[in-house]
PDB file of C-alpha atoms in Angstrom:
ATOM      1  CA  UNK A   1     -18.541  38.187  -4.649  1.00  0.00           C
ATOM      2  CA  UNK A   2     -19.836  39.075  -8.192  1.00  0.00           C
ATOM      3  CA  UNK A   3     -22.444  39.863  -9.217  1.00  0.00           C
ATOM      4  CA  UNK A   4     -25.618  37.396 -10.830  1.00  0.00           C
ATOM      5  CA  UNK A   5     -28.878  38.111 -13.269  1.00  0.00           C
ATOM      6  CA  UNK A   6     -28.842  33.787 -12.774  1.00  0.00           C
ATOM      7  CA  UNK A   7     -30.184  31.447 -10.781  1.00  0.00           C
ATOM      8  CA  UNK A   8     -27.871  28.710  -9.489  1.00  0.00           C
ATOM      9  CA  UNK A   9     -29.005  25.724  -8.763  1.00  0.00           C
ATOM     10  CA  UNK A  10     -28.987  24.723  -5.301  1.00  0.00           C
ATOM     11  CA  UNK A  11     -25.628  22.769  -4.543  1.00  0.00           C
ATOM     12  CA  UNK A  12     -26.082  18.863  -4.409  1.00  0.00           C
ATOM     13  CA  UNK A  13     -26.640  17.782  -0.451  1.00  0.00           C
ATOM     14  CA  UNK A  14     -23.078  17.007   1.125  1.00  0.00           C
ATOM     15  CA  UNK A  15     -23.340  15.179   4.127  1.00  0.00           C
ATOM     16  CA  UNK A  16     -20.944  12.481   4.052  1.00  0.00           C
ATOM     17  CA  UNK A  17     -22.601   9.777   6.380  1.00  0.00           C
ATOM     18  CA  UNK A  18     -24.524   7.458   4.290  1.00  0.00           C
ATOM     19  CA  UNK A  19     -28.351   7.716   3.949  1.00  0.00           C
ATOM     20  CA  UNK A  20     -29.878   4.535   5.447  1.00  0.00           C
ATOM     21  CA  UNK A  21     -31.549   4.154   1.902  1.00  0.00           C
ATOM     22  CA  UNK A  22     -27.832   4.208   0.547  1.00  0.00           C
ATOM     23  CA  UNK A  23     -26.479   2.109   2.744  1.00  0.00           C
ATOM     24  CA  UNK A  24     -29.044  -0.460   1.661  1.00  0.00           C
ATOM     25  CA  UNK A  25     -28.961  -0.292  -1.763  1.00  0.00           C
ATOM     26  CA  UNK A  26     -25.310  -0.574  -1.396  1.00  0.00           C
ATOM     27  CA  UNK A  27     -26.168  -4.061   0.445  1.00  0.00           C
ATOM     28  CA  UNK A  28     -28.691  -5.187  -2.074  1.00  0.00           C
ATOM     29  CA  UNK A  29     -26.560  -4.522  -4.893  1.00  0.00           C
ATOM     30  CA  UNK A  30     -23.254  -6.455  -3.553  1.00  0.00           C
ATOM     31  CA  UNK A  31     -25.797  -9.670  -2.844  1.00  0.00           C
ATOM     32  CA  UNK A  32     -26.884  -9.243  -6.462  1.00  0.00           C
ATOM     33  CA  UNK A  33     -23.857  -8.840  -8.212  1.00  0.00           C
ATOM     34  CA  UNK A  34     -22.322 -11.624  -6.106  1.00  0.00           C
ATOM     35  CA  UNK A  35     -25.824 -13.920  -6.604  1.00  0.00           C
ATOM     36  CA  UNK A  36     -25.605 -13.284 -10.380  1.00  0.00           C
ATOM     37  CA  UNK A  37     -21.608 -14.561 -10.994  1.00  0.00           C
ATOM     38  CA  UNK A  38     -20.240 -11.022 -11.356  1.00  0.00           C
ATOM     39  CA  UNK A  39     -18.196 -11.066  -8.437  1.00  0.00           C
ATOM     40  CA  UNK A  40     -17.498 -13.666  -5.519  1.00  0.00           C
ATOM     41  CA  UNK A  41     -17.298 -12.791  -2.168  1.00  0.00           C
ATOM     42  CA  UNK A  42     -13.621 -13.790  -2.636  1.00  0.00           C
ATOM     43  CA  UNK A  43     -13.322 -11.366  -4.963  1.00  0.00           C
ATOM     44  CA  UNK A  44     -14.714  -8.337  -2.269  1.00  0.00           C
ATOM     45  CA  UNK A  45     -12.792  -9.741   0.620  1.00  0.00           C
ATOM     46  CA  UNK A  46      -9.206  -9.139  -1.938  1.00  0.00           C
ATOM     47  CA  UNK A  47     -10.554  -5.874  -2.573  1.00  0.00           C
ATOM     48  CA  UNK A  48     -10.987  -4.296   0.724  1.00  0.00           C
ATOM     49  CA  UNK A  49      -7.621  -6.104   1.853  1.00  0.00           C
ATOM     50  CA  UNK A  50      -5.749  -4.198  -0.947  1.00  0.00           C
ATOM     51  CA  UNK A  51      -7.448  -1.023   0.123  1.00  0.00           C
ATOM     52  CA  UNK A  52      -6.990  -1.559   3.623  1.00  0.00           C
ATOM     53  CA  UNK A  53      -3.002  -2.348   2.452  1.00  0.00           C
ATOM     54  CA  UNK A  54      -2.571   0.855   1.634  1.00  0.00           C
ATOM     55  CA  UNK A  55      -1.035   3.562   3.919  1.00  0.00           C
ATOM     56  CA  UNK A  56       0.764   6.798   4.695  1.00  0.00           C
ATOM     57  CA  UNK A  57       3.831   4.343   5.479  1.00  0.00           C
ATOM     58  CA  UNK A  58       4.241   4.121   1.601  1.00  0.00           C
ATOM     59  CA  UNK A  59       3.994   7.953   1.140  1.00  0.00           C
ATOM     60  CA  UNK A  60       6.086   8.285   4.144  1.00  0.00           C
ATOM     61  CA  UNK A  61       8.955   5.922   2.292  1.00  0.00           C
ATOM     62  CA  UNK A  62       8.315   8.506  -0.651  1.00  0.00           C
ATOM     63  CA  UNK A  63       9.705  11.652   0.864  1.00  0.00           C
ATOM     64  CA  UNK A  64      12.339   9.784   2.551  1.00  0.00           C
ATOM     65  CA  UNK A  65      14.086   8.589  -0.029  1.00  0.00           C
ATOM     66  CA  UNK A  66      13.476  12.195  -1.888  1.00  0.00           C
ATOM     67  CA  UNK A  67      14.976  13.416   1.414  1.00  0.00           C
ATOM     68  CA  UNK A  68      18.351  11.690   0.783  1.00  0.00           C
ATOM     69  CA  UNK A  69      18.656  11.364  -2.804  1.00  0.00           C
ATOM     70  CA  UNK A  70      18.573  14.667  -4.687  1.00  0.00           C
ATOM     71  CA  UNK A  71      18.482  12.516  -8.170  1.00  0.00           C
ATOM     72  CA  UNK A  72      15.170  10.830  -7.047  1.00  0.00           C
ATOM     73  CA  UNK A  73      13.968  13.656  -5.183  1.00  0.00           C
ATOM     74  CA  UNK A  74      14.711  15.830  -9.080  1.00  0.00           C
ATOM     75  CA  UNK A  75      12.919  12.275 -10.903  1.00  0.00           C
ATOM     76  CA  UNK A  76       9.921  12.621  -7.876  1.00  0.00           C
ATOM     77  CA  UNK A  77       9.159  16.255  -8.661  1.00  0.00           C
ATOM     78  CA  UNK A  78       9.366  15.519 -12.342  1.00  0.00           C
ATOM     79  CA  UNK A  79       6.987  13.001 -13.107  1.00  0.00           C
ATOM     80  CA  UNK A  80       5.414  11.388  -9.684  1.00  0.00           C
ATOM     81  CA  UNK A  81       3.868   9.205 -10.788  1.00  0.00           C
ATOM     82  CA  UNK A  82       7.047   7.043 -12.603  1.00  0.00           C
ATOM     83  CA  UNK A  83       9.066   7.835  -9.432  1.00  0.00           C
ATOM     84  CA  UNK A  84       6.751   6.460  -7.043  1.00  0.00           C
ATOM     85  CA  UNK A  85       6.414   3.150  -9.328  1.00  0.00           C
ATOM     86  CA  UNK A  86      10.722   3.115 -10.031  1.00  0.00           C
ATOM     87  CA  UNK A  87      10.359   2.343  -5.691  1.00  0.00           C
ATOM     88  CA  UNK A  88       7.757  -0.723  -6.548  1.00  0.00           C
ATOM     89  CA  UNK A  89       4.882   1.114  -5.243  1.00  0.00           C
ATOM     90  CA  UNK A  90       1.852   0.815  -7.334  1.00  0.00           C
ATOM     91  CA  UNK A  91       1.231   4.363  -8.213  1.00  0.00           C
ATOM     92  CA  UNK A  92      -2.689   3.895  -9.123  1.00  0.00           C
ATOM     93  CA  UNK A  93      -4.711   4.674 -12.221  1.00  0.00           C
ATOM     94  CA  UNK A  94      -4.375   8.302 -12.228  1.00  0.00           C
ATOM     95  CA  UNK A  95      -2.218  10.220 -15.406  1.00  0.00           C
ATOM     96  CA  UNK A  96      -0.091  11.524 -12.725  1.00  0.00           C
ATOM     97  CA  UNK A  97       0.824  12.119  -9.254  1.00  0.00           C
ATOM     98  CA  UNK A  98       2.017  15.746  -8.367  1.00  0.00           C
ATOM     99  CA  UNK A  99       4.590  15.991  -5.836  1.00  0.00           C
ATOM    100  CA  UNK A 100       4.535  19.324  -4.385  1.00  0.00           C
ATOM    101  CA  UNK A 101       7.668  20.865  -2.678  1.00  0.00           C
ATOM    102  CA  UNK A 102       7.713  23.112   0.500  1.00  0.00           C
ATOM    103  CA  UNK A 103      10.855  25.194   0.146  1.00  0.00           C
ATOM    104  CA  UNK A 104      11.323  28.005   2.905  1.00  0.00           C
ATOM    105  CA  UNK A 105       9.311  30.600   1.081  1.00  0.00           C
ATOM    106  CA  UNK A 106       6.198  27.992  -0.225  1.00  0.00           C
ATOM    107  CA  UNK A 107       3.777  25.906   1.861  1.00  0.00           C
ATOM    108  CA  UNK A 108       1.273  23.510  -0.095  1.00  0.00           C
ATOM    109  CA  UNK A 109      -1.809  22.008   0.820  1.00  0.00           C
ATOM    110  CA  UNK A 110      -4.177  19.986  -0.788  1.00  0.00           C
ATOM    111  CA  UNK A 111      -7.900  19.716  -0.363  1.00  0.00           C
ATOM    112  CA  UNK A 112     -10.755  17.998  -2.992  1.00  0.00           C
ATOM    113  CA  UNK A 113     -13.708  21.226  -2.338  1.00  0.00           C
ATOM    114  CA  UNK A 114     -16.130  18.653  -4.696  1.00  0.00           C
ATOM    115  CA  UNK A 115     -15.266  15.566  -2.999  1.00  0.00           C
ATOM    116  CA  UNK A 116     -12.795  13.398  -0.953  1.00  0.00           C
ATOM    117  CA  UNK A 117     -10.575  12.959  -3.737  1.00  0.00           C
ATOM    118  CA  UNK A 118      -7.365  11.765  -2.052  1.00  0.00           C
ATOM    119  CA  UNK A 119      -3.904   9.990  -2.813  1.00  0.00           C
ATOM    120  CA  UNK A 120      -4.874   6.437  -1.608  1.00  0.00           C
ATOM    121  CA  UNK A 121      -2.092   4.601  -3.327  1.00  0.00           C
ATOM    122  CA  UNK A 122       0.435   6.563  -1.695  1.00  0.00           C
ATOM    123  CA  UNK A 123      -1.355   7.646   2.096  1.00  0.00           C
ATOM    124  CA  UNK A 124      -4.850   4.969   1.923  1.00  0.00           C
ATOM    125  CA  UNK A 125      -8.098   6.088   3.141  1.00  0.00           C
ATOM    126  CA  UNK A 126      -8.724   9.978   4.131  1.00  0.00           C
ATOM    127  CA  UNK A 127      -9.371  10.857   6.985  1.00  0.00           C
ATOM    128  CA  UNK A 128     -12.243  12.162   8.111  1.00  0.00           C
ATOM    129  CA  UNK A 129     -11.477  15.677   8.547  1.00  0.00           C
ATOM    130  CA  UNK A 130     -10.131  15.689   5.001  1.00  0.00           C
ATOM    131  CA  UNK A 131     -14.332  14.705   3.923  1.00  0.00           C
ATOM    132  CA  UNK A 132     -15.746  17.637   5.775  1.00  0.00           C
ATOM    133  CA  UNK A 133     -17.979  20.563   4.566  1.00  0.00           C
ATOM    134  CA  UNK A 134     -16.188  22.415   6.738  1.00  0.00           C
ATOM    135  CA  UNK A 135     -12.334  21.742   5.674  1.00  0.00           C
ATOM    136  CA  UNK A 136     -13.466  21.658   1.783  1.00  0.00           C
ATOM    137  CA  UNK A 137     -14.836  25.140   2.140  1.00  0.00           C
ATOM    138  CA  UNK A 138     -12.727  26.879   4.381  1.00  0.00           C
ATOM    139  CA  UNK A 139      -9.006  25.580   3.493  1.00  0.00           C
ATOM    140  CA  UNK A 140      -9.375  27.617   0.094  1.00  0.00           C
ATOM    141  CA  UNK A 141     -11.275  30.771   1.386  1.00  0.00           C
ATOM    142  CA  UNK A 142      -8.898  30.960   4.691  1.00  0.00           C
ATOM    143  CA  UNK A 143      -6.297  28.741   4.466  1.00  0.00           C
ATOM    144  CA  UNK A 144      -4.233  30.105   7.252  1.00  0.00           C
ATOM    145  CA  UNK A 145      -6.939  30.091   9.759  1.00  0.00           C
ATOM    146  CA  UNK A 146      -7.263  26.131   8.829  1.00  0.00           C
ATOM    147  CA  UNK A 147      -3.379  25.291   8.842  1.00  0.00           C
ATOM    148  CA  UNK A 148      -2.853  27.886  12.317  1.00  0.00           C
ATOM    149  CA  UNK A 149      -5.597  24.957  13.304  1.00  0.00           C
ATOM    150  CA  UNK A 150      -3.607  22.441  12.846  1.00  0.00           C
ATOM    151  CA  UNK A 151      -0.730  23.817  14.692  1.00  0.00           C
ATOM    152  CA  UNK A 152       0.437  25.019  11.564  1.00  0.00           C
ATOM    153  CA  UNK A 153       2.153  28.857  11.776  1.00  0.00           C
ATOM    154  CA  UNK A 154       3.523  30.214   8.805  1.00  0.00           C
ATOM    155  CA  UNK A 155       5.201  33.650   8.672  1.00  0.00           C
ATOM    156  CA  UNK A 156       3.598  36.315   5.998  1.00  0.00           C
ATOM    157  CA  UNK A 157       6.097  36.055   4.178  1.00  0.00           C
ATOM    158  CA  UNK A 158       5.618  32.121   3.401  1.00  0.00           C
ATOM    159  CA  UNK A 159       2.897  32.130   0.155  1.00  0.00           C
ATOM    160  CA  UNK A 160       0.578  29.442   0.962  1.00  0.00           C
ATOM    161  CA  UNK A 161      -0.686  27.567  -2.394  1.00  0.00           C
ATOM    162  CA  UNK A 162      -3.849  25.656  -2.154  1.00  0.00           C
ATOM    163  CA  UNK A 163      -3.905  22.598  -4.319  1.00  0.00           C
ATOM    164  CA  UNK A 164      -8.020  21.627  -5.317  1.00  0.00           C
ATOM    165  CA  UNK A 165      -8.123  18.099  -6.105  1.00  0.00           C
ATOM    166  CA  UNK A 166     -10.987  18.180  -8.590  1.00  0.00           C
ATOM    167  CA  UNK A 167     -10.440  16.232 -11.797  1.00  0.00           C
ATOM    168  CA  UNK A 168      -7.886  13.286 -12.990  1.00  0.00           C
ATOM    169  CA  UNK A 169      -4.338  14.141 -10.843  1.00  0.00           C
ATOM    170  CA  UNK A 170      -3.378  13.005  -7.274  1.00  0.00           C
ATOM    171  CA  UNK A 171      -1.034  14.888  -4.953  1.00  0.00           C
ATOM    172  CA  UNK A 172       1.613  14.340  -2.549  1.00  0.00           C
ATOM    173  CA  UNK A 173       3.249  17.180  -0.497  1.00  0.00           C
ATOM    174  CA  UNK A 174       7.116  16.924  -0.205  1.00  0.00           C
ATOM    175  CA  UNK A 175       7.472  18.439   3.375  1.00  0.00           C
ATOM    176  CA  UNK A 176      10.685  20.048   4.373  1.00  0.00           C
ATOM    177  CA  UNK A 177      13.303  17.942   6.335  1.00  0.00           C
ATOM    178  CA  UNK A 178      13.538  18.994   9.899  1.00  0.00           C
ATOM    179  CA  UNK A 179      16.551  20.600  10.439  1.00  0.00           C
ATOM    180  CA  UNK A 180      19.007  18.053  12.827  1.00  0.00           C
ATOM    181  CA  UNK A 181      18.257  14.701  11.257  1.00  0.00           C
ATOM    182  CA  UNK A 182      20.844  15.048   8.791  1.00  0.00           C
ATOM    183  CA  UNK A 183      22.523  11.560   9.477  1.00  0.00           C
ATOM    184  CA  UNK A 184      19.473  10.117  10.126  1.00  0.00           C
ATOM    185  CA  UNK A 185      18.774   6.984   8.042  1.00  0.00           C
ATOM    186  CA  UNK A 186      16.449   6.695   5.184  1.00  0.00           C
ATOM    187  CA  UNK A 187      13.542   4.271   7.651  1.00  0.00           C
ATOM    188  CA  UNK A 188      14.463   6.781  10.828  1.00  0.00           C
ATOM    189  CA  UNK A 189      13.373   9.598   8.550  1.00  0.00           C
ATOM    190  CA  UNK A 190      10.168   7.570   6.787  1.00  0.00           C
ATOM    191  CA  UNK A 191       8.968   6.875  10.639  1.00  0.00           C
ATOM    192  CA  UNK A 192       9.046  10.828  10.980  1.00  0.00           C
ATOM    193  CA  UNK A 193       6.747  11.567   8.284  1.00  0.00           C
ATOM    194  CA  UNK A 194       3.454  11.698   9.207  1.00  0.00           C
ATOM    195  CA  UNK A 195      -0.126  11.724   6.951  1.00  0.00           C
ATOM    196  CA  UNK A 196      -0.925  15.142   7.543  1.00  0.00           C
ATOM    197  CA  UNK A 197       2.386  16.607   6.649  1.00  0.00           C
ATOM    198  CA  UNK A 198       1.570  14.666   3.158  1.00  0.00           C
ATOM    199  CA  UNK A 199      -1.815  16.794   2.484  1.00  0.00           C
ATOM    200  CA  UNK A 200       0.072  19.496   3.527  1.00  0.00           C
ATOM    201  CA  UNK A 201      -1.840  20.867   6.966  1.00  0.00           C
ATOM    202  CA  UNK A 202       0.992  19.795   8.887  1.00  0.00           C
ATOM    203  CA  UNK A 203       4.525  20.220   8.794  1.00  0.00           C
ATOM    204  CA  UNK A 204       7.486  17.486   9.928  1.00  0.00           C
ATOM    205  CA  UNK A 205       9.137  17.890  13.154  1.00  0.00           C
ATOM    206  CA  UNK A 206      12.532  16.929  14.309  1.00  0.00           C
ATOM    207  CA  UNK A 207      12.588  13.828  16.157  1.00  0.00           C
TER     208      UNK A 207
ATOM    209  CA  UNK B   1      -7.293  16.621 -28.539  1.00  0.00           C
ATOM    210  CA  UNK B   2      -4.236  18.828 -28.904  1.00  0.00           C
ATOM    211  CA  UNK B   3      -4.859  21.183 -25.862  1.00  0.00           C
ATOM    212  CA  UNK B   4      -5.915  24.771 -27.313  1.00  0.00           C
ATOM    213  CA  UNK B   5      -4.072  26.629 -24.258  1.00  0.00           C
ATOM    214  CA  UNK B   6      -0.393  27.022 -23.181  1.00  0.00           C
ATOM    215  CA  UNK B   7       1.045  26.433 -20.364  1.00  0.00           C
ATOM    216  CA  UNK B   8       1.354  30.471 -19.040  1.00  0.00           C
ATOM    217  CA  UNK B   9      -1.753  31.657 -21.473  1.00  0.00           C
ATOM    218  CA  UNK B  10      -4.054  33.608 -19.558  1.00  0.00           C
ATOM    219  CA  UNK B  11      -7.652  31.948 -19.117  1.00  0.00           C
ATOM    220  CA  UNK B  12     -10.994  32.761 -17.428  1.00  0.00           C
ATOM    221  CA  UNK B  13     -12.996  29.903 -16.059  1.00  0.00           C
ATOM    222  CA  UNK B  14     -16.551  30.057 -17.779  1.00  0.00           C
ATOM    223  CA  UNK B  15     -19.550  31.392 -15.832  1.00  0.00           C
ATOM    224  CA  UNK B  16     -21.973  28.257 -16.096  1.00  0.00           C
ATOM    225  CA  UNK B  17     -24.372  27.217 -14.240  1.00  0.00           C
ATOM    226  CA  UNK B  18     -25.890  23.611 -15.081  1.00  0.00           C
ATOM    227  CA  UNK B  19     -28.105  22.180 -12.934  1.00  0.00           C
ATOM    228  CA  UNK B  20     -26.250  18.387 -13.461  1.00  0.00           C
ATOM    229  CA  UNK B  21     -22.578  17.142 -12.620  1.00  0.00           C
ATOM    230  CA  UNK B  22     -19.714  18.717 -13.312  1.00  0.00           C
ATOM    231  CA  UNK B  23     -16.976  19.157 -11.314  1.00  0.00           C
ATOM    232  CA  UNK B  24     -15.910  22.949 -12.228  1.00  0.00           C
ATOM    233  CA  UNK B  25     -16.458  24.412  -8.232  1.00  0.00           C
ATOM    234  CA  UNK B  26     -18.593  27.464  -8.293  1.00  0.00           C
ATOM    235  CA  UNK B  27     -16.018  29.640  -6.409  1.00  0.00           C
ATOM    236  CA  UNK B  28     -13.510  29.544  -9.014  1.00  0.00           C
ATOM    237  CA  UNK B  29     -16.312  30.013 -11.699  1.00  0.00           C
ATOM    238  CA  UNK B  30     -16.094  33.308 -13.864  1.00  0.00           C
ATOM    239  CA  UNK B  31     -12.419  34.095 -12.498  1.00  0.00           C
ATOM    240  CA  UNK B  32      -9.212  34.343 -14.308  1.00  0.00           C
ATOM    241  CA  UNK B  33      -5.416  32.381 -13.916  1.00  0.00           C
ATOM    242  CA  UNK B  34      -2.836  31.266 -15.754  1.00  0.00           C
ATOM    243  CA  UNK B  35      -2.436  27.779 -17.375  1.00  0.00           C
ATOM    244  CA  UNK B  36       0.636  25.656 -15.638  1.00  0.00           C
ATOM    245  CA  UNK B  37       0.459  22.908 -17.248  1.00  0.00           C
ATOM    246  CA  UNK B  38      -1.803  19.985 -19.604  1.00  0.00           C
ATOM    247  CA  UNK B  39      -2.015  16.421 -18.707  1.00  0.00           C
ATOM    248  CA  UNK B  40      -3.949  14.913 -21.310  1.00  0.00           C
ATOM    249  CA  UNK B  41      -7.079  14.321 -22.726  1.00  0.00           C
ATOM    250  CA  UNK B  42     -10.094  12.814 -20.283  1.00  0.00           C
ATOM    251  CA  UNK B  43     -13.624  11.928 -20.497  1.00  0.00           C
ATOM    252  CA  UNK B  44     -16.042  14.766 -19.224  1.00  0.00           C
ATOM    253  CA  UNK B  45     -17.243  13.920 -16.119  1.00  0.00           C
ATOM    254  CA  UNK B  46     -20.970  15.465 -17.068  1.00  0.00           C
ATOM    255  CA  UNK B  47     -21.131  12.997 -20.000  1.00  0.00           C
ATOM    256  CA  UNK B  48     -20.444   9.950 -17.742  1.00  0.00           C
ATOM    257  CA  UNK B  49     -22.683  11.097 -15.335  1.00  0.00           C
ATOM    258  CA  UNK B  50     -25.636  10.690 -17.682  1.00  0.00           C
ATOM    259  CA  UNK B  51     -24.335   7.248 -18.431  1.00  0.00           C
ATOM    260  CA  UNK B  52     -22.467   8.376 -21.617  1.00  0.00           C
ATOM    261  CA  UNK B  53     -18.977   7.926 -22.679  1.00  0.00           C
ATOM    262  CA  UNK B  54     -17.552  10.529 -21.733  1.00  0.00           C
ATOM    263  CA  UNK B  55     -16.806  11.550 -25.474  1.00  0.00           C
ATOM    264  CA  UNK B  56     -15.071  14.468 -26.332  1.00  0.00           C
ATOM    265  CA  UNK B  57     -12.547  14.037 -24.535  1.00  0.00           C
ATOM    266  CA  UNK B  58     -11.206  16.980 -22.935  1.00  0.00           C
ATOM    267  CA  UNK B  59      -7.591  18.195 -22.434  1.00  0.00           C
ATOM    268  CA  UNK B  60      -7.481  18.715 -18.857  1.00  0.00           C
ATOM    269  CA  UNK B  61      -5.089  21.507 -17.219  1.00  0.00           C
ATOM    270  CA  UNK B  62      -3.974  22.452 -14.110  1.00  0.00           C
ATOM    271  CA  UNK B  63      -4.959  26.924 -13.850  1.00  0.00           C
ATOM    272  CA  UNK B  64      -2.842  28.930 -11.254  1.00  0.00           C
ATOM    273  CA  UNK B  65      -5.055  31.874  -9.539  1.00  0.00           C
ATOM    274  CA  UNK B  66      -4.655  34.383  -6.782  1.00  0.00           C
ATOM    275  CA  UNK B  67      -6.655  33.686  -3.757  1.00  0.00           C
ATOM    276  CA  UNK B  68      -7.237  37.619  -3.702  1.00  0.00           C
ATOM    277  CA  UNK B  69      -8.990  37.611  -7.364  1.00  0.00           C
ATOM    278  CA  UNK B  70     -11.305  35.102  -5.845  1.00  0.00           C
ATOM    279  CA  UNK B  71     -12.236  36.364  -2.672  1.00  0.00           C
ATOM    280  CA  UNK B  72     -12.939  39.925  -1.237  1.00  0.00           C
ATOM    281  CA  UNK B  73     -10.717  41.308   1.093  1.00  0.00           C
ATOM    282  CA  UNK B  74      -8.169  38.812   0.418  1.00  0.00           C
ATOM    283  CA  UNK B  75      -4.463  40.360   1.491  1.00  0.00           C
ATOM    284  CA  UNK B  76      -1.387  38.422  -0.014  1.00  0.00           C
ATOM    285  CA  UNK B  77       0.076  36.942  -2.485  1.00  0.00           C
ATOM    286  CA  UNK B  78      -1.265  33.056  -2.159  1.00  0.00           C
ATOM    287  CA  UNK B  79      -2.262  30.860  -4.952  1.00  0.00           C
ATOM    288  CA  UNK B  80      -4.636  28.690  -5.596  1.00  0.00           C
ATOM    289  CA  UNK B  81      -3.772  25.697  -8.324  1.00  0.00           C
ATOM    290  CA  UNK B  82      -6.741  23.971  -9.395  1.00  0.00           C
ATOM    291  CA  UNK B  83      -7.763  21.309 -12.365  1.00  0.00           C
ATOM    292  CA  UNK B  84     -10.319  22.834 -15.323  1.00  0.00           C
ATOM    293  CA  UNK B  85     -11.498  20.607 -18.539  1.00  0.00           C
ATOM    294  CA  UNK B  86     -10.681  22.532 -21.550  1.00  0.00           C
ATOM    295  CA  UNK B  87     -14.395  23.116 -21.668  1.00  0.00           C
ATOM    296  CA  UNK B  88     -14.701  24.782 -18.975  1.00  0.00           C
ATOM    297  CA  UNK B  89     -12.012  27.429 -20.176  1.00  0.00           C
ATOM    298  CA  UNK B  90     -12.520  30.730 -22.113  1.00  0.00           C
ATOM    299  CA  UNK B  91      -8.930  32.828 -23.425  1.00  0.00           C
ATOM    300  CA  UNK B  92      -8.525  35.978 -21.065  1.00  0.00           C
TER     301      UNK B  92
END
């Protein structure tokens, strides 16, 4: 691509199963911290409950109501992160949460190329596609060969707009209403809205 | 930290190469965008990663690029939005 009189160093190794060494440290030090007083097993149990609380249902109840509310839709795009909270969602510890909106002419997608960061408050756990090597590298080198994977055809004239995850911020696509559900209700329209139409692979069809 | 850059300054992402953590991605390394926006001041991830404090904080930004500038042959006009510590950022 350009040209080097450097060395790199080699990048950091990236598969994203667990070493067996990992995975039992990662034992060793939960029965430490929880032998020493710094946590209980209570304590663990709450955690993974919360996490496992948290899914693409509250993301989905997101771009609903930004579906049929223009003056939260305007607050969402605004500042995410106080819209998502004004709904009683806990928005997370991040400074903000983009909300990124398709229009007719603009398609976003989001990918973390250093990691698997991910909006958990808003769609819980990524999946595992999202973790790959192969979907971190290629969604920002060819990112209509990835989305045409995922059934996802956009005309040349559509700019696609890759979103890399890598810092502080979260994201949440805004997907385009599918056209007939205009007197749909606000929970028929959530149930529409699927995960991957929230990182932005996808897109929403009409029911 | 007041941020040094304004949102719509152009800005080249420095050409660095450390061997530790940092979370500047190689592919966007040495290429120039346009600042959107600021969001505040952060720790730097390489200073917590050595078990510092992350201090100085860094203003953090969000750079727009063109997927053509960073990759040959690239046809079109799509974008690439991406977050770079101040740091990390050289005036274009």
């Amino acid at each position: 691509m350009h040209d080097h009189d450097h060395p790199h160093s080699p990048p950091q190794p990236d598969d994203p199963e667990p070493s067996t060494e990992h995975h039992f440290l990662g034992l060793a030090l939960r029965e430490l911290l929880i032998e020493k007083g710094h946590i209980t097993a209570d304590d663990e149990r709450r955690m993974i409950e919360r996490i496992e609380s948290q899914t693409p249902a509250i993301g989905a109840a997101v771009v609903a109501r930004a579906w049929v509310d223009p003056a939260y839709r305007a607050r969402l795009l605004a500042h995410g992160r106080d819209a998502i909270a004004e709904l009683g969602f806990n928005p997370g510890n991040y400074p903000d949460i983009i909300v990124l909106e398709n229009t007719a002419r603009l398609h976003n997608v989001v990918v973390c190329t250093l990691c698997s960061c991910y909006p958990r408050p808003l769609l819980g756990r990524p999946p595992a596609w999202y973790k790959s090597a192969a979907y971190r590298a290629r969604v920002v080198r060819e990112p209509r060969a990835v989305l045409a994977e995922f059934g996802t055809h956009l005309a040349a004239d559509v700019e696609v707009r890759v979103h890399d995850s890598t810092a502080e911020l979260r994201y949440l696509v805004l997907p385009l209403r599918p056209a007939g559900t205009e007197d749909w209700s606000e929970d028929a329209l959530a149930a529409l809205v699927n995960r991957d139409a929230m990182v932005g692979v996808a897109q929403v069809r009409g029911g | 930290m007041s941020p040094r850059f304004a949102p719509g300054e152009r800005v080249r992402v420095a050409d660095r190469w450390p061997a530790g953590h940092h979370r500047t991605p190689g592919y966007v390394k040495g290429r120039a965008g346009v600042v959107l926006s600021t969001h505040g001041s952060h720790g730097q991830p390489e200073v917590y990663a050595s078990f510092g404090d992350g201090r100085p904080r860094q203003p953090l930004y969000r750079v727009r690029l063109g997927l053509r500038d960073l990759w040959l042959g690239y046809a079109g006009g799509d974008t690439l939005d991406i977050e770079i510590y101040e740091h990390w950022l050289e005036p274009a």
